[in-house]
Every structure is written in C-alpha cells, then in structure tokens.
Coordinates of C-alpha atoms and ligand atoms in Angstrom, one line a residue:
X39 CA 13.5 10.5 13.2
X40 CA 11.7 13.7 14.4
X41 CA 9.0 14.4 11.9
X42 CA 9.3 17.7 10.1
X43 CA 5.6 18.6 9.9
X44 CA 5.1 17.9 13.6
X45 CA 8.2 19.9 14.6
X46 CA 6.9 22.8 12.5
X47 CA 3.5 22.5 14.3
X48 CA 5.3 22.4 17.7
X49 CA 7.5 25.4 16.8
X50 CA 4.3 27.4 16.0
X51 CA 3.0 26.8 19.5
X52 CA 4.6 28.4 22.5
X53 CA 6.6 26.1 24.8
X54 CA 4.6 27.4 27.8
X55 CA 1.3 26.6 26.2
X56 CA 2.3 23.0 25.4
X57 CA 3.9 22.6 28.9
X58 CA 0.8 23.9 30.6
X59 CA -1.5 21.7 28.5
X60 CA 0.6 18.6 29.3
X61 CA 0.7 19.3 33.1
X62 CA -3.1 19.9 33.1
X63 CA -3.8 16.8 31.1
X64 CA -1.4 14.7 33.3
X65 CA -3.1 15.8 36.5
X66 CA -6.6 15.4 35.0
X67 CA -5.8 11.9 33.8
X68 CA -4.3 10.9 37.1
X69 CA -7.4 12.1 38.8
X70 CA -9.7 10.3 36.4
X71 CA -7.7 7.0 36.6
X72 CA -7.2 7.0 40.3
X73 CA -8.9 3.7 40.6
X74 CA -8.2 1.0 43.3
X75 CA -5.0 2.6 44.5
X76 CA -2.6 0.8 46.7
X77 CA -2.8 2.8 49.9
X78 CA -2.9 6.6 49.4
X79 CA -0.2 6.5 46.7
X80 CA -0.4 6.7 43.0
X81 CA 0.0 2.9 42.6
X82 CA -3.0 2.3 40.3
X83 CA -3.7 -0.4 37.7
X84 CA -4.3 2.1 34.9
X85 CA -2.0 5.1 34.3
X86 CA -2.7 6.8 30.9
X87 CA -0.7 9.8 32.0
X88 CA 2.5 7.8 31.6
X89 CA 1.6 7.3 28.0
X90 CA 1.0 11.0 27.7
X91 CA 4.6 11.7 28.9
X92 CA 5.9 9.5 26.1
X93 CA 3.8 11.3 23.6
X94 CA 5.0 14.7 24.8
X95 CA 8.7 13.9 24.4
X96 CA 8.3 11.9 21.2
X97 CA 6.2 14.6 19.5
X98 CA 7.6 17.8 21.0
X99 CA 11.2 17.0 21.7
X100 CA 13.5 16.4 24.7
X101 CA 13.4 20.1 25.8
X102 CA 10.2 19.2 27.7
X103 CA 12.1 16.5 29.8
X104 CA 12.1 18.7 33.0
X105 CA 8.3 18.5 33.0
X106 CA 8.4 14.8 33.4
X107 CA 9.8 15.4 36.9
X108 CA 7.3 18.2 37.7
X109 CA 4.2 16.3 36.6
X110 CA 4.3 13.5 39.2
X111 CA 4.8 16.1 41.9
X112 CA 1.9 18.2 40.8
X113 CA -0.4 15.1 40.5
X114 CA 0.5 14.0 44.0
X115 CA -0.1 17.5 45.2
X116 CA -3.5 17.9 43.5
X117 CA -4.9 14.4 43.5
X118 CA -3.5 12.9 46.7
X119 CA -2.3 15.9 48.7
X120 CA 1.3 14.7 49.1
X121 CA 0.7 11.4 50.9
X122 CA 4.5 10.6 51.4
X123 CA 6.9 12.6 53.5
X124 CA 9.0 15.1 51.5
X125 CA 12.3 13.0 51.2
X126 CA 10.4 9.9 50.1
X127 CA 8.2 12.0 47.8
X128 CA 11.2 13.7 46.2
X129 CA 12.7 10.3 45.5
X130 CA 9.5 9.0 44.0
X131 CA 9.2 11.9 41.6
X132 CA 12.8 11.6 40.8
X133 CA 12.4 7.9 39.9
X134 CA 9.4 8.5 37.7
X135 CA 11.0 11.5 36.0
X136 CA 14.3 9.8 35.5
X137 CA 12.9 6.4 34.3
X138 CA 10.6 7.9 31.7
X139 CA 13.1 10.6 30.6
X140 CA 15.7 7.9 29.9
X141 CA 13.1 5.8 28.0
X142 CA 11.8 8.7 25.9
X143 CA 15.3 10.0 25.2
X144 CA 16.4 6.6 24.1
X145 CA 13.5 6.5 21.6
X146 CA 13.7 10.1 20.4
X147 CA 17.5 10.3 20.0
X148 CA 17.3 7.8 17.1
X149 CA 19.5 5.2 18.8
X150 CA 17.0 2.4 18.0
X151 CA 15.9 3.9 14.7
X152 CA 12.4 4.4 16.2
X153 CA 10.0 6.3 13.9
X154 CA 7.1 8.1 15.5
X155 CA 4.8 7.4 12.5
X156 CA 5.1 3.7 13.5
X157 CA 5.4 2.6 9.8
X158 CA 6.9 -0.8 10.7
X159 CA 6.0 -3.6 13.2
X160 CA 9.6 -3.0 14.4
X161 CA 8.6 0.5 15.8
X162 CA 5.8 -1.0 17.8
X163 CA 8.0 -3.7 19.2
X164 CA 10.8 -1.2 20.1
X165 CA 8.3 1.1 21.8
X166 CA 6.9 -1.8 23.8
X167 CA 10.4 -3.1 24.7
X168 CA 11.5 0.3 25.9
X169 CA 8.2 0.8 27.7
X170 CA 8.5 -2.6 29.4
X171 CA 12.0 -2.1 30.7
X172 CA 11.4 1.5 31.9
X173 CA 8.1 0.5 33.6
X174 CA 9.8 -2.4 35.4
X175 CA 12.6 -0.1 36.5
X176 CA 10.1 2.6 37.8
X177 CA 7.7 0.2 39.4
X178 CA 10.3 -1.8 41.3
X179 CA 12.1 1.3 42.6
X180 CA 8.9 3.1 43.4
X181 CA 7.6 0.1 45.5
X182 CA 11.1 -0.2 47.1
X183 CA 11.1 3.4 48.1
X184 CA 7.6 3.1 49.6
X185 CA 8.7 0.0 51.5
X186 CA 12.0 1.4 52.6
X187 CA 10.2 4.5 54.0
X188 CA 7.8 2.1 55.8
X189 CA 4.9 3.5 53.8
X190 CA 4.0 0.0 52.7
X191 CA 5.1 -3.4 54.2
X192 CA 7.9 -5.2 52.3
X193 CA 5.5 -8.2 51.9
X194 CA 3.3 -5.9 49.8
X195 CA 6.3 -4.9 47.6
X196 CA 5.4 -7.4 44.8
X197 CA 1.7 -6.5 44.7
X198 CA 2.4 -2.8 44.6
X199 CA 5.2 -3.1 42.0
X200 CA 3.0 -5.4 39.8
X201 CA 0.0 -3.0 40.0
X202 CA 2.1 0.0 39.1
X203 CA 4.0 -1.8 36.4
X204 CA 0.8 -3.0 34.7
X205 CA -0.8 0.4 35.1
X206 CA 2.2 2.2 33.6
X207 CA 2.8 -0.3 30.8
X208 CA -0.8 -0.4 29.7
X209 CA -1.0 3.3 29.9
X210 CA 1.9 3.6 27.4
X211 CA 0.8 0.7 25.2
X212 CA -2.8 2.0 24.8
X213 CA -2.3 5.8 24.8
X214 CA 1.1 6.3 23.0
X215 CA 0.6 4.5 19.7
X216 CA -2.9 5.9 19.4
X217 CA -1.8 9.5 20.0
X218 CA 1.2 9.2 17.7
X219 CA -1.0 7.9 14.9
X220 CA -3.6 10.7 15.4
X221 CA -0.8 13.3 15.5
X222 CA 0.8 12.0 12.3
X223 CA -2.6 12.0 10.5
X224 CA -3.3 8.3 10.4
X225 CA -6.8 8.2 12.0
X226 CA -9.4 5.5 11.7
X227 CA -11.9 6.2 8.9
X228 CA -15.5 6.1 10.1
X229 CA -17.7 3.7 8.1
X230 CA -20.7 1.5 8.7
X231 CA -18.2 -1.3 9.4
X232 CA -16.4 0.6 12.2
X233 CA -19.8 1.4 13.7
X234 CA -20.6 -2.4 13.7
X235 CA -17.2 -3.0 15.3
X236 CA -17.9 -0.5 18.0
X237 CA -21.3 -2.2 18.6
X238 CA -19.5 -5.6 18.8
X239 CA -17.1 -4.1 21.4
X240 CA -20.0 -2.9 23.5
X241 CA -21.7 -6.3 23.2
X242 CA -18.5 -8.1 24.2
X243 CA -18.1 -5.9 27.2
X244 CA -21.7 -6.5 28.2
X245 CA -21.2 -10.3 27.9
X246 CA -18.0 -10.1 30.0
X247 CA -19.7 -8.3 32.9
X248 CA -23.4 -9.0 32.6
X249 CA -23.8 -12.2 30.5
X250 CA -25.2 -15.5 31.8
X251 CA -23.5 -16.8 35.0
X252 CA -20.0 -17.9 34.2
X253 CA -16.6 -16.9 35.6
X254 CA -16.5 -13.3 34.2
X255 CA -12.8 -13.1 33.7
X256 CA -13.0 -16.3 31.6
X257 CA -15.3 -14.4 29.2
X258 CA -12.7 -11.7 28.7
X259 CA -11.6 -13.6 25.5
X260 CA -14.8 -12.2 23.9
X261 CA -13.1 -8.8 23.8
X262 CA -10.5 -10.2 21.4
X263 CA -13.0 -10.7 18.6
X264 CA -13.9 -7.1 17.9
X265 CA -10.2 -6.0 18.4
X266 CA -8.9 -8.6 15.9
X267 CA -11.8 -7.7 13.5
X268 CA -10.9 -4.0 13.5
X269 CA -7.2 -4.6 13.4
X270 CA -7.5 -6.9 10.4
X271 CA -9.8 -4.5 8.5
X272 CA -8.3 -1.1 9.5
X273 CA -4.7 -1.9 10.5
X274 CA -2.9 -0.1 13.3
X275 CA -5.2 3.0 13.4
X276 CA -8.2 0.6 13.9
X277 CA -6.5 -1.5 16.5
X278 CA -5.3 1.5 18.5
X279 CA -8.7 3.2 18.5
X280 CA -10.4 -0.1 19.4
X281 CA -8.0 -0.6 22.3
X282 CA -8.5 3.0 23.6
X283 CA -12.3 2.5 23.5
X284 CA -12.1 -0.9 25.2
X285 CA -9.8 0.4 27.9
X286 CA -12.0 3.4 28.6
X287 CA -15.1 1.3 28.7
X288 CA -13.5 -1.3 30.9
X289 CA -12.4 1.3 33.5
X290 CA -15.9 2.9 33.3
X291 CA -17.6 -0.4 34.0
X292 CA -15.2 -1.4 36.8
X293 CA -15.3 2.0 38.5
X294 CA -18.9 3.1 38.1
X295 CA -21.0 0.1 37.4
X296 CA -19.3 -2.5 39.6
X297 CA -17.4 -0.5 42.2
X298 CA -15.3 -2.6 44.4
X299 CA -16.6 -6.0 43.2
X300 CA -13.8 -6.9 40.7
X301 CA -10.0 -6.8 40.9
X302 CA -8.9 -4.3 38.4
X303 CA -5.3 -5.5 38.2
X304 CA -6.4 -9.0 37.0
X305 CA -8.5 -7.4 34.3
X306 CA -5.7 -5.1 33.4
X307 CA -3.4 -8.1 33.0
X308 CA -5.9 -9.5 30.5
X309 CA -6.1 -6.0 28.9
X310 CA -2.3 -6.0 28.5
X311 CA -2.5 -9.3 26.5
X312 CA -5.4 -7.9 24.4
X313 CA -3.3 -4.8 23.7
X314 CA -0.2 -6.7 22.6
X315 CA -2.4 -8.9 20.4
X316 CA -4.2 -5.9 18.9
X317 CA -1.0 -4.0 18.2
X318 CA 0.7 -7.0 16.7
X319 CA -2.2 -7.8 14.4
X320 CA -2.6 -4.1 13.4
X321 CA 1.1 -3.8 12.8
X322 CA 1.2 -6.9 10.6
X323 CA -1.8 -5.7 8.5
X324 CA -0.2 -2.3 8.2
X325 CA 3.1 -3.8 7.0
X326 CA 1.2 -5.9 4.5
X327 CA -0.6 -2.8 3.2
X328 CA 2.7 -1.0 2.8
X329 CA 4.2 -3.9 1.0
X330 CA 1.2 -3.8 -1.4
X331 CA 1.6 -0.1 -1.8
X332 CA 5.3 -0.5 -2.6
X333 CA 4.5 -3.2 -5.1
X334 CA 1.9 -1.0 -6.8
X335 CA 4.5 1.8 -7.1
X336 CA 7.0 -0.7 -8.6
X337 CA 4.4 -1.9 -11.1
X338 CA 3.5 1.6 -12.1
X339 CA 7.3 2.4 -12.6
X340 CA 7.6 -0.8 -14.6
X341 CA 4.6 0.2 -16.8
X342 CA 6.1 3.6 -17.3
X343 CA 9.4 1.9 -18.4
X344 CA 7.5 -0.4 -20.7
X345 CA 5.7 2.6 -22.3
X346 CA 9.0 4.2 -22.9
X347 CA 10.2 1.0 -24.5
X348 CA 7.3 1.0 -26.8
X349 CA 8.0 4.7 -27.8
X350 CA 11.4 3.3 -28.8
X351 CA 9.7 0.6 -30.8
X352 CA 7.2 3.0 -32.3
X353 CA 10.0 5.2 -33.7
X354 CA 11.7 2.2 -35.1
X355 CA 8.4 1.0 -36.6
X356 CA 7.6 4.4 -38.2
X357 CA 11.1 4.6 -39.7
X358 CA 10.7 1.1 -41.1
X359 CA 7.3 1.6 -42.6
X360 CA 7.7 4.9 -44.2
X361 CA 11.1 4.1 -45.7
X362 CA 9.5 2.2 -48.6
X363 CA 7.0 4.8 -49.8
X364 CA 9.5 7.6 -49.3
X365 CA 12.1 5.8 -51.5
X366 CA 9.4 5.2 -54.1
X367 CA 8.5 8.9 -53.9
X368 CA 12.3 9.8 -54.3
X369 CA 12.4 7.6 -57.5
X370 CA 9.4 9.4 -59.0
X371 CA 10.7 12.9 -58.2
X372 CA 14.1 11.9 -59.7
X373 CA 12.3 10.8 -62.8
X374 CA 10.3 14.0 -62.8
X375 CA 13.5 16.0 -62.6
X376 CA 14.9 14.1 -65.6
X377 CA 11.7 14.6 -67.5
X378 CA 11.8 18.3 -66.8
X379 CA 15.3 18.4 -68.2
X380 CA 14.5 16.8 -71.5
X381 CA 14.4 18.9 -74.6
X382 CA 10.9 18.2 -75.8
X383 CA 9.5 18.2 -72.3
X384 CA 7.0 15.2 -71.9
X385 CA 4.3 17.0 -70.0
X386 CA 2.0 14.0 -69.6
X387 CA 4.8 11.8 -68.2
X388 CA 6.0 14.5 -65.9
X389 CA 2.4 14.9 -64.5
X390 CA 2.2 11.1 -64.0
X391 CA 5.5 11.0 -62.1
X392 CA 4.5 14.0 -59.9
X393 CA 1.1 12.3 -59.1
X394 CA 2.8 9.0 -58.3
X395 CA 5.3 10.8 -56.0
X396 CA 2.4 12.5 -54.3
X397 CA 0.6 9.2 -53.9
X398 CA 3.6 7.7 -52.2
X399 CA 4.0 10.6 -49.9
X400 CA 0.3 10.4 -49.0
X401 CA 0.8 6.7 -48.3
X402 CA 3.8 7.4 -46.0
X403 CA 1.6 9.9 -44.1
X404 CA -1.3 7.4 -43.8
X405 CA 1.1 4.6 -42.7
X406 CA 2.4 6.8 -39.9
X407 CA -1.1 7.7 -38.8
X408 CA -2.4 4.1 -38.8
X409 CA 0.7 2.8 -37.1
X410 CA 0.4 5.4 -34.3
X411 CA -3.3 4.4 -33.9
X412 CA -2.5 0.7 -33.8
X413 CA 0.4 1.0 -31.3
X414 CA -1.3 3.5 -29.0
X415 CA -4.9 2.2 -29.0
X416 CA -4.9 -1.1 -30.9
X417 CA -7.6 0.5 -33.2
X418 CA -8.1 -0.6 -36.8
X419 CA -10.2 0.9 -39.6
X420 CA -12.0 -1.9 -41.1
X421 CA -13.6 -2.5 -44.5
X422 CA -14.7 -5.7 -46.3
X423 CA -12.8 -6.7 -49.4
X424 CA -12.1 -9.6 -51.7
X425 CA -8.9 -11.5 -51.0
X426 CA -7.7 -11.0 -54.6
X427 CA -8.2 -7.2 -54.3
X428 CA -6.0 -7.2 -51.2
X429 CA -3.2 -9.1 -52.8
X430 CA -3.2 -7.3 -56.1
X431 CA -3.1 -3.8 -54.4
X432 CA -0.1 -4.9 -52.3
X433 CA 1.8 -6.6 -55.1
X434 CA 1.3 -3.6 -57.4
X435 CA 3.4 -1.6 -55.0
X436 CA 6.4 -4.0 -54.9
X437 CA 6.3 -5.3 -58.5
X438 CA 8.7 -2.6 -59.9
X439 CA 11.4 -3.4 -57.3
X440 CA 11.1 -7.1 -57.9
X441 CA 11.4 -6.7 -61.7
X442 CA 14.5 -4.7 -61.3
X443 CA 16.0 -7.4 -59.0
X444 CA 15.0 -10.2 -61.4
X445 CA 12.8 -11.9 -58.9
X446 CA 9.5 -13.2 -60.3
X447 CA 6.3 -13.3 -58.3
X448 CA 3.3 -15.5 -58.6
X449 CA 0.0 -15.2 -56.7
X450 CA -2.9 -17.6 -56.4
X451 CA -6.2 -17.2 -54.7
X452 CA -8.3 -20.3 -54.0
X453 CA -11.8 -20.0 -55.5
X454 CA -14.1 -20.3 -52.5
X455 CA -12.4 -17.9 -50.2
X456 CA -14.7 -15.5 -48.3
X457 CA -14.3 -11.8 -48.3
X458 CA -12.3 -10.5 -45.3
X459 CA -13.0 -7.6 -43.0
X460 CA -9.7 -5.8 -42.4
X461 CA -7.8 -2.5 -42.3
X462 CA -6.8 -2.7 -45.9
X463 CA -3.8 -0.4 -45.6
X464 CA -2.4 -2.3 -42.7
X465 CA -2.8 -5.8 -44.3
X466 CA -1.3 -4.4 -47.5
X467 CA 1.6 -3.2 -45.3
X468 CA 2.0 -6.8 -43.9
X469 CA 2.1 -8.2 -47.4
X470 CA 4.5 -5.6 -48.7
X471 CA 6.8 -6.2 -45.7
X472 CA 6.8 -10.0 -46.2
X473 CA 7.3 -9.8 -49.9
X474 CA 10.2 -7.4 -49.5
X475 CA 11.8 -9.6 -46.8
X476 CA 11.5 -12.5 -49.3
X477 CA 13.2 -10.7 -52.1
X478 CA 15.8 -9.2 -49.8
X479 CA 16.6 -12.8 -48.6
X480 CA 17.0 -14.0 -52.2
X481 CA 19.1 -11.0 -53.1
X482 CA 21.1 -11.1 -49.8
X483 CA 22.0 -14.8 -50.5
X484 CA 23.5 -13.8 -53.8
X485 CA 21.1 -15.7 -56.0
X486 CA 20.8 -14.2 -59.4
X487 CA 17.1 -15.1 -59.7
X488 CA 14.3 -16.4 -57.5
X489 CA 10.6 -16.7 -57.1
X490 CA 8.2 -15.5 -54.6
X491 CA 4.8 -17.0 -54.3
X492 CA 1.8 -15.4 -52.6
X493 CA -1.0 -17.8 -52.0
X494 CA -4.4 -17.2 -50.4
X495 CA -6.2 -20.4 -49.2
X496 CA -8.2 -21.9 -46.3
X497 CA -6.2 -22.9 -43.3
X498 CA -6.7 -26.4 -41.8
X499 CA -9.0 -24.7 -39.3
X500 CA -11.0 -23.1 -42.2
X501 CA -9.8 -19.5 -41.7
X502 CA -8.6 -17.5 -44.7
X503 CA -4.8 -18.0 -44.7
X504 CA -2.1 -16.2 -46.7
X505 CA 1.3 -17.9 -47.4
X506 CA 4.3 -16.0 -48.7
X507 CA 7.0 -18.4 -49.8
X508 CA 10.3 -17.8 -51.5
X509 CA 13.2 -19.6 -53.0
X510 CA 15.8 -18.0 -50.8
X511 CA 18.0 -19.6 -48.1
X512 CA 15.1 -20.0 -45.6
X513 CA 15.0 -18.8 -41.9
X514 CA 18.0 -19.5 -39.7
X515 CA 17.3 -21.6 -36.6
X516 CA 17.5 -18.6 -34.2
X517 CA 14.9 -16.8 -36.2
X518 CA 12.5 -19.8 -36.1
X519 CA 13.1 -20.1 -32.3
X520 CA 12.5 -16.4 -31.6
X521 CA 10.5 -15.3 -34.6
X522 CA 9.2 -11.9 -33.7
X523 CA 11.8 -10.4 -31.4
X524 CA 11.9 -6.7 -32.2
X525 CA 15.3 -5.2 -33.4
X526 CA 16.6 -8.7 -34.5
X527 CA 18.0 -8.3 -38.0
X528 CA 20.7 -9.9 -40.1
X529 CA 20.6 -7.2 -42.7
X530 CA 23.0 -4.3 -42.9
X531 CA 20.9 -1.2 -42.3
X532 CA 17.9 -3.4 -41.2
X533 CA 15.8 -2.4 -38.2
X534 CA 14.5 -5.8 -37.2
X535 CA 10.9 -4.4 -36.9
X536 CA 9.2 -5.8 -39.9
X537 CA 8.2 -9.2 -38.6
X538 CA 7.3 -7.9 -35.1
X539 CA 5.1 -5.2 -36.7
X540 CA 3.4 -7.8 -39.0
X541 CA 2.6 -9.8 -35.9
X542 CA 1.1 -6.8 -34.1
X543 CA -1.1 -6.0 -37.1
X544 CA -2.2 -9.6 -37.7
X545 CA -3.0 -10.2 -34.0
X546 CA -4.9 -6.9 -33.9
X547 CA -7.1 -8.4 -36.7
X548 CA -7.7 -11.5 -34.6
X549 CA -5.4 -13.6 -36.8
X550 CA -2.2 -15.7 -36.2
X551 CA 1.2 -15.6 -37.8
X552 CA 4.0 -18.1 -37.9
X553 CA 7.2 -18.8 -39.7
X554 CA 8.3 -22.0 -41.3
X555 CA 10.9 -23.4 -43.7
X556 CA 9.2 -24.9 -46.7
X557 CA 10.7 -27.2 -49.4
X558 CA 12.2 -24.3 -51.4
X559 CA 12.9 -21.6 -48.8
X560 CA 11.2 -19.5 -46.2
X561 CA 7.5 -19.4 -45.6
X562 CA 5.4 -17.0 -43.6
X563 CA 1.8 -17.9 -42.9
X564 CA -0.8 -15.7 -41.5
X565 CA -4.6 -16.0 -41.0
X566 CA -7.4 -13.5 -41.1
X567 CA -11.0 -13.7 -39.9
X568 CA -13.6 -14.0 -42.6
X569 CA -16.3 -11.4 -43.0
X570 CA -18.8 -13.4 -41.0
X571 CA -16.6 -13.8 -37.9
X572 CA -17.2 -11.3 -35.1
X573 CA -14.7 -8.4 -35.3
X574 CA -11.6 -8.7 -33.0
Ligands
ADP44 P1 14.5 -6.5 -41.0 O1 13.9 -6.8 -42.4 O2 14.7 -5.0 -40.8 O3 15.8 -7.2 -40.8 P2 12.4 -8.2 -40.0 O4 11.8 -8.3 -38.7 O5 11.5 -8.0 -41.2 O6 13.5 -7.0 -39.9 O7 13.3 -9.5 -40.2 C1 14.1 -10.0 -39.2 C2 15.1 -11.0 -39.8 O8 14.4 -12.2 -40.2 C3 15.8 -10.6 -41.0 O9 16.9 -9.8 -40.7 C4 16.2 -11.9 -41.6 O10 17.4 -12.4 -41.0 C5 15.1 -12.8 -41.2 N1 14.1 -13.0 -42.4 C6 12.9 -12.3 -42.6 N2 12.3 -12.7 -43.7 C7 13.1 -13.7 -44.2 C8 13.0 -14.6 -45.4 N3 11.9 -14.5 -46.2 N4 14.0 -15.5 -45.5 C9 15.0 -15.6 -44.7 N5 15.2 -14.8 -43.6 C10 14.2 -13.9 -43.4

C-alpha cells in the first residue's frame, strides 16, 4: 500500500523537519480558515487542516500519529488562546487526535486495500467512507464535550456538531485527494482548455454571488458546470484541482467580500455535494482511461504475438519455396558429378549442368529475398509482361518433373488478353506451386497418368484470370470450406503453406484466388489486374 518512491522521499527528509512543517501548516491553515466559528472554539465550517492530517499519515507513515494529538492543542493555543478550561481542552484534543489517528491508521494499514495513488473509484469511496465515519465521531464527541462542560448550550449541540462535521469532512474531501495526487505525480496539465475552465469557475462564482437578483444559494448549481467539465476532460487530477480552487474562492468571497452576510455552513453543505459529484465524475473518467490503457497494452501484446506467429509462417514459407529450386540444383550437381566421372569428360554438358545448378541456387536466393519483402512490407517489384511469357517461364521450370511423373501439361492463352503488371518471380512462384500441387494430387491418388491444364482467359468481370485444372481426385470438402488455412496439409512431409502463400501473393497484386472442383478434378482460379488498372 505504502508507495515505495514516496517512502524513499520521506526517508530522505528528517522526521523533525516533516513534523515541524506539518505543525506549522496545520496552525496556519486553522488561522486562515477560522471563519464563522461557533463561539470561541474551533468549530468552523471549513477545516482544511484535517485533510492535512490525513495526508501526513497516508504519505509519511503512522510514526507521525503523536503529532495528530499535538496539532489541535497548538492551534488552540496560537489561534484561539486556549478558550476551554484545561480538562475539557485535553479531552477535545484527545478526541480529535484519536478519531483521526484511527481513521488514518485504518487506511494506511492496508485493511481496506486503500491505495494512496487513488487508481480506482473504490479508493475514493473508501477514503470518503472512512472520512465520513471519523468526522461524525469527532464532531459529535467534540460538541458533546463542549455541552457537557457548559461551554455551549445542549440545544446548540446539533448546530455545532453539524458545522464541525461539514468543516472536517469537506476539509478531507477537498484537500486529501488533491495532495495525494500531487505527491504521487498526477498533476493537472495546464492547457488553454484548463485556462478556459478556470475562467468558467470564476464566472460561475461571480454569478452565484453577484449575478442578477435571485436567491443566491439557488444559483450554486452553476458551479457544477465547470467542475463537471474539468472532471470529464482531465479526470481526477482536474476534478481535485477544480474543487480546491472553488473552495478557496468560495471562502475568500464569503470572508472578505461578503463578511457576515451569508451562512457559510449552508454553502459548505452545497460544496460537499459539489465535491462528491466532482470526485465521482473524475474517478469514473480515470477508471475509463485506465481501462483504455489496459486495452491498449493487451492489443500491443496481441500484435506482438501475431508478429511472432508470422515469423513462424515466414520460416515455413521460406522452407516451402526454396525446396523446389534447391532440389533442382541438387539434381544438376548430381548430374555434374556423373559427367565429371565419365571417361571422355563431356565438358560442354558439365558446364551446362553447373550453370543450371547455379541458376536454381540464384532463384532460391531471390525467392527468399522477395518472400521476406512480401511478408514484411507487402512490397512487390513490378514489370509489365505478356501473359504467355509468364506461363511459359513458370511451366519451363516444372516440365522436367512432370515428364518424369508421366503427367502431361497443356496451356492455352486467349487471344485478346492484355499485358499484366506483376512481380514476375512471385507470379511464377504461384504458378509453379499450383502446378506442383496438381501433379502431386494426381500422383498421390495413385493415378498412372494425368493431365494438367493451365488456361489464361478473361474472368466474368473482365479481369485476366488464370485457371489451373487437373485430372486428380479434386479438393476434399474441408479444403474447400477452409481453403487457405496455413499448415493444413494432407501430404506426408507437406508444409501446408503453398495455397496460403499463393493467396498472399495474389492479393498483394490486387487479385482474387479461389478453389473449385471442376468436371475432371481440382481447379484453382486466380485473377490479376491488367496493365491499365491502377497498381494495388
Ligand atoms: P502442401 O502442398 O504443403 O500440402 P498446400 O497449401 O499447397 O500445402 O496444400 C494444402 C492441401 O490442399 C494439400 O495438402 C492438399 O490436400 C490440398 N490440395 C492442394 N492442391 C490440390 C489439388 N490440385 N488437388 C487436390 N488437393 C489439393
């Protein structure tokens, strides 16, 4: 409960210094707020020094409790020159000291889980609850002692108790939250809006006391407007600052500008309602801000997790995409080794195999680089090509594998197709993936032969569309329902990344991709933008 930074600050300062500062401030505040007292006693309608006692114990710890008994004695001595006889006086100081020691101890001992930074609305309510019960206790006993010692008449008991209760409670409600927030570094930020709010407070005060003839107390409601305004915009620090300013201004007006013409206690009753409203509104706003802050943290954590997830996907994608050129490179290097071992060493063939192996390794490197770019930034390197060029280049890569597997391939490009602006390597990669999937499906189903068709045409919407169809078993229903789920595979050693990567690439080009089961087997359709369309 007790804040570490504040306890370090308190430890750095000597106990004597803090004690002396508290006693001096207590007496000074009592002197300044000695307004409309009941008789010659400290029964006044505004007692900010009670709030100060709460601040001392909550911020500096329970070892200052003895000062809570000394302070009322000192104030009576300096401000009122000990108006009560010694036995009654002793009892009065004891009641004040004991009442507020018990209250502040209850808060600072952690019994109610009270936090001095007031992070929750709960902390404000618990502070007000403890303040209300302790002030009722102190005010009633104080007035009873005065009446028992014949210092006031018993018929005045209620008035005196009410005045003291209001004074102490409002002293705590206005001073303590404000001081706790300032001490824990949550001050109101000064902006043009806060200046406007301050002006609104002054205007409301002027209207309450000097406006056109109306019952003045009735116009007190005007003071709610700037307090609600500041509480809604600046939360609890705003509400507390506004309340301190309003209270100071109210007492200044009553004491110096209209001395003796208004009943301070009645205004303080209204001020109490204003204080409760302001604190509640500020607390609610503060809780909402904290909920938003927590939500932001959760969203950031979620985004971090998602990024980690895509690192996972990136590695799987890289593994998937470089597998093909690397196995081609392996084939060529194996061929090269065989050629080198032949008796009449075919130097031209060996050079060709080495060059082909090199091309495939370069391709693997380029695939990795482009994939990384695509997944990290969504960037693509565009050039404008004929559709037939695109298909031929991709099919050239897969043809040898297909021939070995006994799968034939046919391609067809409709005559009036426009040129397309694409990242050639990436679209080739899509085509290679889809054709390989097709032949793996035919092979995987145990068919001894099969056909793959690659057709470029216009879609029903007029965009260039490519359809890769095969005579394999077709997609299963789960694949059609969740077509691009990463890591979904039915192949031994499959990664389940091919289709999801194809979708990323096609969508990065502004196209669409979908799966279907045609009359013969599986069909994958994807569209591209033509050269005249704006780039994605
Ligand atoms: P992988 O090829 O590593 O399994 P893909 O994402 O490319 O990953 O494919 C996911 C799954 O979709 C495959 O395991 C297969 O079950 C199914 N599939 C893909 N293409 C075809 C096709 N042409 N015919 C039938 N099923 C296919």
